[in-house]
Short mmCIF file of C-alpha atoms in Angstrom, two decimals:
data_model
loop_
_atom_site.label_atom_id
_atom_site.label_comp_id
_atom_site.label_asym_id
_atom_site.label_seq_id
_atom_site.Cartn_x
_atom_site.Cartn_y
_atom_site.Cartn_z
CA MET A 1 -21.26 -3.83 94.85
CA SER A 2 -19.83 -7.01 93.31
CA ALA A 3 -21.04 -8.42 89.84
CA ASP A 4 -22.93 -11.39 91.63
CA THR A 5 -24.84 -9.12 94.10
CA SER A 6 -25.93 -6.84 91.28
CA LEU A 7 -27.59 -10.12 89.55
CA TYR A 8 -30.79 -11.96 90.75
CA PRO A 9 -29.91 -15.50 92.28
CA PRO A 10 -29.72 -18.16 89.58
CA VAL A 11 -32.72 -19.49 88.15
CA GLU A 12 -33.65 -22.23 85.85
CA PRO A 13 -35.99 -22.23 82.69
CA TYR A 14 -39.68 -23.11 83.20
CA ALA A 15 -40.02 -24.06 79.68
CA SER A 16 -37.52 -24.66 76.61
CA GLY A 17 -37.49 -26.08 73.37
CA MET A 18 -36.35 -25.74 69.71
CA LEU A 19 -38.38 -23.48 67.19
CA ASP A 20 -38.14 -24.44 63.33
CA VAL A 21 -37.94 -21.11 61.47
CA GLY A 22 -37.38 -22.61 58.14
CA ASP A 23 -34.35 -22.64 55.95
CA GLY A 24 -32.72 -25.34 57.89
CA HIS A 25 -32.66 -23.43 61.34
CA ARG A 26 -33.98 -24.39 64.66
CA LEU A 27 -33.66 -21.94 67.44
CA TYR A 28 -33.11 -22.70 71.00
CA TRP A 29 -35.39 -20.81 73.22
CA GLU A 30 -36.04 -20.84 76.87
CA ARG A 31 -38.51 -18.92 79.33
CA VAL A 32 -37.70 -17.80 82.87
CA GLY A 33 -39.61 -16.11 85.44
CA THR A 34 -43.36 -16.01 86.08
CA PRO A 35 -46.13 -16.68 83.58
CA GLY A 36 -48.56 -13.67 83.93
CA ALA A 37 -45.68 -11.32 84.55
CA ARG A 38 -44.51 -8.68 82.10
CA ARG A 39 -43.50 -10.31 78.80
CA ALA A 40 -39.87 -9.50 77.88
CA VAL A 41 -37.32 -10.60 75.33
CA PHE A 42 -33.60 -10.94 75.76
CA VAL A 43 -31.40 -10.13 72.54
CA HIS A 44 -27.99 -11.34 72.79
CA GLY A 45 -24.93 -10.01 71.35
CA GLY A 46 -22.17 -10.94 68.95
CA PRO A 47 -24.02 -11.56 66.43
CA GLY A 48 -23.24 -15.35 67.19
CA ALA A 49 -22.46 -15.31 71.03
CA GLY A 50 -25.76 -17.12 72.26
CA CYS A 51 -27.40 -16.34 75.80
CA SER A 52 -25.95 -17.33 79.14
CA ALA A 53 -27.22 -18.36 82.50
CA ALA A 54 -26.19 -15.05 83.73
CA HIS A 55 -28.61 -13.35 81.18
CA ARG A 56 -31.53 -14.97 83.17
CA ARG A 57 -30.38 -13.03 86.51
CA LEU A 58 -30.87 -9.68 84.84
CA PHE A 59 -34.58 -10.05 85.60
CA ASP A 60 -36.69 -10.21 88.62
CA PRO A 61 -38.06 -13.84 88.37
CA HIS A 62 -41.29 -12.41 90.00
CA GLY A 63 -41.73 -9.47 87.89
CA TYR A 64 -41.06 -10.86 84.57
CA ASP A 65 -41.85 -13.88 82.26
CA VAL A 66 -38.50 -13.51 79.72
CA LEU A 67 -37.78 -15.29 76.67
CA LEU A 68 -34.28 -15.91 76.05
CA PHE A 69 -33.33 -17.14 72.51
CA ASP A 70 -30.13 -18.29 70.39
CA GLN A 71 -30.18 -16.49 67.24
CA ARG A 72 -29.56 -18.47 63.84
CA GLY A 73 -26.31 -20.40 64.20
CA ALA A 74 -25.46 -19.27 67.52
CA GLY A 75 -25.29 -20.91 71.02
CA ARG A 76 -27.71 -24.31 71.16
CA SER A 77 -29.42 -23.47 67.83
CA THR A 78 -28.85 -25.63 64.80
CA PRO A 79 -27.17 -25.96 62.65
CA PRO A 80 -24.21 -24.36 64.42
CA ALA A 81 -22.33 -21.48 62.92
CA SER A 82 -24.56 -21.54 59.72
CA LEU A 83 -24.15 -18.62 57.55
CA GLN A 84 -27.25 -19.53 55.27
CA ALA A 85 -29.92 -17.61 55.53
CA ASN A 86 -28.62 -15.63 58.39
CA THR A 87 -29.15 -11.75 58.05
CA THR A 88 -30.81 -9.31 59.94
CA ALA A 89 -34.04 -9.57 58.36
CA HIS A 90 -34.17 -12.97 59.06
CA LEU A 91 -33.52 -12.41 62.91
CA ILE A 92 -36.34 -9.79 63.00
CA ALA A 93 -38.64 -12.38 61.34
CA ASP A 94 -37.38 -15.01 63.96
CA MET A 95 -38.32 -12.44 66.66
CA GLU A 96 -41.69 -12.33 65.53
CA ARG A 97 -42.00 -16.03 65.32
CA LEU A 98 -40.98 -16.52 68.89
CA ARG A 99 -43.10 -13.85 70.23
CA GLU A 100 -46.25 -15.22 68.59
CA GLU A 101 -45.70 -19.06 68.96
CA ILE A 102 -43.81 -19.08 72.11
CA LEU A 103 -44.46 -16.02 74.36
CA GLN A 104 -48.01 -15.79 72.97
CA GLY A 105 -48.32 -11.90 73.62
CA GLU A 106 -49.02 -8.97 71.64
CA THR A 107 -46.35 -6.87 72.88
CA TRP A 108 -43.12 -7.36 75.05
CA LEU A 109 -40.17 -5.41 76.72
CA VAL A 110 -36.81 -5.67 74.38
CA PHE A 111 -33.59 -5.74 76.05
CA GLY A 112 -30.31 -5.84 73.99
CA GLY A 113 -26.64 -5.30 74.44
CA SER A 114 -24.05 -4.61 71.87
CA TRP A 115 -25.10 -6.32 68.75
CA GLY A 116 -28.29 -7.06 70.84
CA SER A 117 -28.83 -3.27 70.74
CA THR A 118 -28.52 -3.18 67.00
CA LEU A 119 -30.88 -5.87 66.42
CA ALA A 120 -33.37 -4.54 69.30
CA LEU A 121 -33.23 -1.31 67.53
CA ALA A 122 -33.67 -2.80 63.98
CA TYR A 123 -36.64 -4.73 65.51
CA ALA A 124 -38.37 -1.94 67.25
CA GLN A 125 -38.14 0.50 64.12
CA GLN A 126 -39.82 -2.37 62.02
CA HIS A 127 -42.28 -3.14 64.65
CA PRO A 128 -42.81 -0.34 67.00
CA GLN A 129 -46.41 -1.44 68.04
CA ARG A 130 -44.95 -4.65 69.48
CA VAL A 131 -42.56 -2.93 71.79
CA GLU A 132 -43.65 -1.93 75.43
CA ALA A 133 -40.17 -0.79 76.39
CA LEU A 134 -36.48 -0.88 75.29
CA ILE A 135 -33.50 -1.59 77.49
CA LEU A 136 -30.18 -0.90 75.27
CA ARG A 137 -26.63 -1.48 76.49
CA GLY A 138 -23.28 -1.02 74.53
CA ILE A 139 -24.77 0.81 71.67
CA PHE A 140 -23.67 -0.41 68.35
CA THR A 141 -25.53 1.20 65.16
CA ALA A 142 -23.67 -0.85 62.72
CA THR A 143 -22.18 2.18 60.51
CA ARG A 144 -19.15 1.77 58.54
CA ALA A 145 -17.21 4.15 60.71
CA GLU A 146 -17.84 1.92 63.78
CA MET A 147 -16.56 -1.47 62.11
CA ASP A 148 -13.40 0.77 60.67
CA TRP A 149 -12.85 1.68 63.94
CA PHE A 150 -12.71 -1.70 65.21
CA TYR A 151 -11.01 -3.47 62.35
CA ARG A 152 -8.77 -0.71 60.51
CA SER A 153 -7.91 2.28 62.69
CA GLY A 154 -9.05 3.17 66.05
CA VAL A 155 -8.78 0.26 68.63
CA GLU A 156 -5.04 -0.52 67.83
CA GLN A 157 -4.21 2.92 69.12
CA VAL A 158 -5.33 2.11 72.57
CA PHE A 159 -4.40 -1.88 72.55
CA PRO A 160 -1.19 -1.96 70.39
CA ASP A 161 0.01 -5.30 71.83
CA LYS A 162 -3.48 -7.21 71.37
CA TRP A 163 -3.72 -5.69 67.96
CA ALA A 164 -0.39 -7.10 66.86
CA ARG A 165 -1.64 -10.66 68.11
CA PHE A 166 -5.06 -9.95 66.39
CA ILE A 167 -3.20 -9.31 62.80
CA ALA A 168 -0.16 -11.71 63.36
CA PRO A 169 -1.95 -14.68 61.44
CA ILE A 170 -2.63 -12.26 58.40
CA PRO A 171 -0.02 -11.69 55.74
CA VAL A 172 1.25 -7.90 55.50
CA ALA A 173 -0.39 -7.98 51.95
CA GLU A 174 -3.80 -8.85 53.25
CA ARG A 175 -4.11 -6.45 56.35
CA GLY A 176 -5.57 -3.55 54.39
CA ASP A 177 -9.05 -5.44 54.73
CA LEU A 178 -8.98 -7.67 57.86
CA LEU A 179 -12.54 -8.53 57.70
CA ALA A 180 -12.21 -10.23 54.09
CA ALA A 181 -8.79 -11.74 55.14
CA TYR A 182 -10.37 -13.35 58.30
CA ALA A 183 -13.58 -14.34 56.06
CA GLN A 184 -11.20 -16.62 53.88
CA ARG A 185 -9.70 -18.07 56.98
CA LEU A 186 -12.85 -18.59 58.85
CA GLN A 187 -14.92 -20.13 55.87
CA GLN A 188 -12.21 -22.16 54.14
CA GLY A 189 -9.26 -24.48 54.85
CA ASP A 190 -9.10 -27.43 57.51
CA ALA A 191 -10.78 -27.48 60.81
CA ALA A 192 -7.76 -26.64 62.79
CA SER A 193 -6.98 -23.56 60.61
CA ARG A 194 -10.78 -22.46 60.83
CA LEU A 195 -10.43 -22.68 64.87
CA ALA A 196 -7.21 -21.15 65.05
CA ALA A 197 -8.54 -18.05 63.21
CA ALA A 198 -11.69 -18.01 65.25
CA GLN A 199 -9.62 -18.20 68.45
CA ALA A 200 -7.44 -15.32 67.32
CA TRP A 201 -10.75 -13.31 66.48
CA CYS A 202 -12.54 -13.80 69.87
CA GLN A 203 -9.49 -13.32 71.97
CA PHE A 204 -8.95 -10.02 70.60
CA GLU A 205 -12.62 -8.83 71.24
CA ASP A 206 -12.54 -10.65 74.48
CA GLU A 207 -9.61 -8.53 75.77
CA VAL A 208 -10.55 -5.20 74.59
CA SER A 209 -14.34 -5.39 75.88
CA VAL A 210 -13.52 -4.94 79.51
CA LEU A 211 -11.19 -2.60 81.37
CA SER A 212 -9.48 -5.28 83.36
CA PHE A 213 -9.00 -8.61 81.33
CA GLN A 214 -8.75 -11.92 83.00
CA ALA A 215 -8.11 -14.87 81.02
CA ASP A 216 -10.21 -17.89 81.67
CA ALA A 217 -8.35 -21.01 83.28
CA GLY A 218 -8.34 -23.11 79.97
CA ALA A 219 -9.99 -23.65 76.62
CA THR A 220 -12.40 -26.45 76.05
CA ALA A 221 -14.18 -27.94 73.37
CA GLU A 222 -17.23 -26.12 73.94
CA ASP A 223 -15.15 -22.98 73.99
CA ALA A 224 -13.76 -23.75 70.51
CA ALA A 225 -17.29 -24.21 69.05
CA ARG A 226 -18.51 -21.26 70.56
CA ASN A 227 -15.68 -19.27 69.33
CA LEU A 228 -16.14 -20.38 65.83
CA ALA A 229 -19.92 -19.68 65.85
CA ILE A 230 -18.95 -15.97 67.11
CA ALA A 231 -16.18 -15.20 64.58
CA CYS A 232 -17.83 -16.76 61.50
CA ILE A 233 -21.30 -15.15 62.30
CA GLU A 234 -19.74 -11.73 63.53
CA ASN A 235 -17.62 -11.78 60.27
CA HIS A 236 -20.33 -12.52 58.01
CA TYR A 237 -22.49 -9.74 59.35
CA PHE A 238 -19.88 -7.11 59.27
CA CYS A 239 -18.59 -8.15 55.70
CA ASN A 240 -22.26 -7.18 54.84
CA GLY A 241 -22.78 -3.98 56.78
CA CYS A 242 -25.05 -6.16 59.14
CA PHE A 243 -27.26 -6.21 56.11
CA LEU A 244 -28.88 -2.72 57.18
CA ASP A 245 -28.59 0.60 55.12
CA GLU A 246 -25.77 2.92 56.29
CA GLY A 247 -27.18 4.81 59.02
CA GLN A 248 -30.53 3.21 58.98
CA LEU A 249 -30.73 3.19 62.71
CA LEU A 250 -30.30 6.81 63.54
CA ARG A 251 -32.16 7.63 60.41
CA ASP A 252 -35.47 5.83 61.68
CA VAL A 253 -35.07 6.38 65.30
CA ARG A 254 -37.91 8.87 65.56
CA ARG A 255 -40.12 5.96 65.11
CA LEU A 256 -39.37 4.99 68.74
CA ALA A 257 -40.17 8.50 70.33
CA HIS A 258 -43.34 7.09 72.00
CA ILE A 259 -41.45 3.98 73.51
CA PRO A 260 -40.18 4.35 77.10
CA ALA A 261 -36.46 3.43 76.82
CA ILE A 262 -33.18 3.45 78.87
CA ILE A 263 -29.70 3.41 76.94
CA ILE A 264 -26.72 2.41 79.25
CA HIS A 265 -23.11 2.73 77.68
CA GLY A 266 -19.57 2.99 79.08
CA ARG A 267 -17.49 6.04 78.67
CA TYR A 268 -14.35 3.68 77.83
CA ASP A 269 -16.38 0.94 75.59
CA MET A 270 -13.70 0.17 73.05
CA PRO A 271 -15.53 -2.19 70.63
CA CYS A 272 -18.52 0.52 70.39
CA PRO A 273 -17.11 3.81 70.89
CA ALA A 274 -19.27 6.48 73.16
CA LYS A 275 -19.64 8.96 70.44
CA TYR A 276 -22.29 6.73 68.51
CA ALA A 277 -24.42 6.16 71.77
CA TRP A 278 -24.29 9.94 72.27
CA ALA A 279 -25.35 10.41 68.64
CA LEU A 280 -28.29 8.02 69.43
CA HIS A 281 -29.00 10.04 72.41
CA GLN A 282 -29.07 13.10 70.55
CA ALA A 283 -31.41 11.74 68.15
CA TRP A 284 -33.59 10.28 70.62
CA PRO A 285 -33.57 12.63 73.59
CA GLU A 286 -37.04 11.04 74.94
CA ALA A 287 -34.82 8.05 75.75
CA GLU A 288 -33.24 8.20 79.23
CA PHE A 289 -29.32 7.96 78.81
CA HIS A 290 -26.67 6.84 81.00
CA LEU A 291 -22.93 7.35 79.92
CA VAL A 292 -21.07 5.36 82.59
CA GLU A 293 -17.68 6.46 84.06
CA GLY A 294 -14.96 3.93 84.58
CA ALA A 295 -16.57 1.37 82.33
CA GLY A 296 -15.97 -0.56 79.25
CA HIS A 297 -18.15 -2.81 76.98
CA ALA A 298 -19.19 -5.79 78.72
CA PHE A 299 -22.43 -6.25 80.60
CA ARG A 300 -20.77 -6.89 83.93
CA GLU A 301 -18.56 -3.84 83.72
CA PRO A 302 -18.54 -1.78 87.18
CA GLY A 303 -21.26 0.84 86.90
CA ILE A 304 -23.04 -0.92 84.15
CA LEU A 305 -24.63 -3.84 85.77
CA PRO A 306 -26.30 -2.06 88.67
CA LEU A 307 -27.85 0.36 86.12
CA LEU A 308 -29.32 -2.69 83.96
CA ARG A 309 -30.60 -4.14 87.06
CA GLN A 310 -32.18 -0.88 88.06
CA ALA A 311 -33.59 -0.57 84.57
CA THR A 312 -35.28 -4.06 84.63
CA ASP A 313 -36.41 -3.41 88.03
CA ARG A 314 -38.17 -0.15 86.90
CA PHE A 315 -40.11 -1.82 84.33
CA ALA A 316 -40.99 -5.01 86.16
CA GLN A 317 -44.50 -5.94 87.17
CA PRO A 318 -46.11 -8.30 89.54
CA PRO A 319 -48.01 -11.50 88.26
CA VAL A 320 -51.33 -11.17 87.10
CA THR A 321 -53.53 -13.15 89.53
CA THR A 322 -56.86 -14.56 88.83
#
C-alpha cells in the first residue's frame, strides 16, 4: 500500500486562527473534520517542525474533529524561531489553552510522533484526566543517552558519510560538544551563517530519519525559514534536556495505565532507537505496542503509516446528531 493510499484524501480546515498565549507568542491553529465527532489534537515533532497538510490526512474527517497547531516559534506561529519563553512547561500550558478556548472540550485524544510523543507523554502525565486515548509514534523520552546517541556516538556508526557532512562546519576542537557548537552558530553571527548551520543540522536529521532518503528538487526561502526554526528550537530544547527531569517520562508513566494507548515504532529508527520505545512498553504494558520491521523514523515509513491509520480509525466515532 502506497503512502498516499494510507492517508485520507486531502482536506481543508473548517476553521483556523491565531491564539495569543502570552510572552509575545501567537500560535497558529486549525480544525479539520466534523464538529461533534471525537475531539483530537495532533502534536507535531521537532521541536520546531510545525504541522503540514499531510498530518490532517491521518484522521477520518467524518470520525474526528481534530485540532492541529504549530508550537511556539514553529510553522506559522509567531515570532518565528523564537526561543523566548519556549519550554516544555510553556507548551503543555499552551495545549490546555487550546483545549479550553479553541476546541472547548473537557477531554480529547492526543496523537504525537517523535518530539510530539515526548510532549504528548508529558502533557498526559500532567493532565491524565483530560486524555481519552493516546497514539504515539517514534518514541523519544528525552534522556541524555538518547541525545548522546544522536549527537555524540551512535548514529555516526551507521551513517559515517552523513555524519562527516554534519560535523564538517564545526572545528575539530569543538566537536566534543556538538550541541553547544551548533548553538553558537545558530544563535550568533550573520543571517547567512545561521542559515548554513540550520541547513547542515536539518539535512543530517532528514537523511537519517528514513531508510531510503530522496532529496527534494530544490530549496526555497520557505524551506530555509523552516530549517532555521527547527534547528534553533531543537538545539535549544536538547541543550536544556528538553526541560524535563532525567528519566521523568518513564518514571511517571504509571499515571497513564488507565488510558487506552497505541505505540508504534520502527525497528530501524535512527533518531530514536527502539530500545527506548521498548523500555516504555515494559514500563507501560497496558499500552498496545507495535515494533515495525523494515521501518525507520518518519511517519510515512512503510509499515508505520498504515498502522497509524488503523489506530486513528479504531478510536474514531460518528458525529453527534441532534
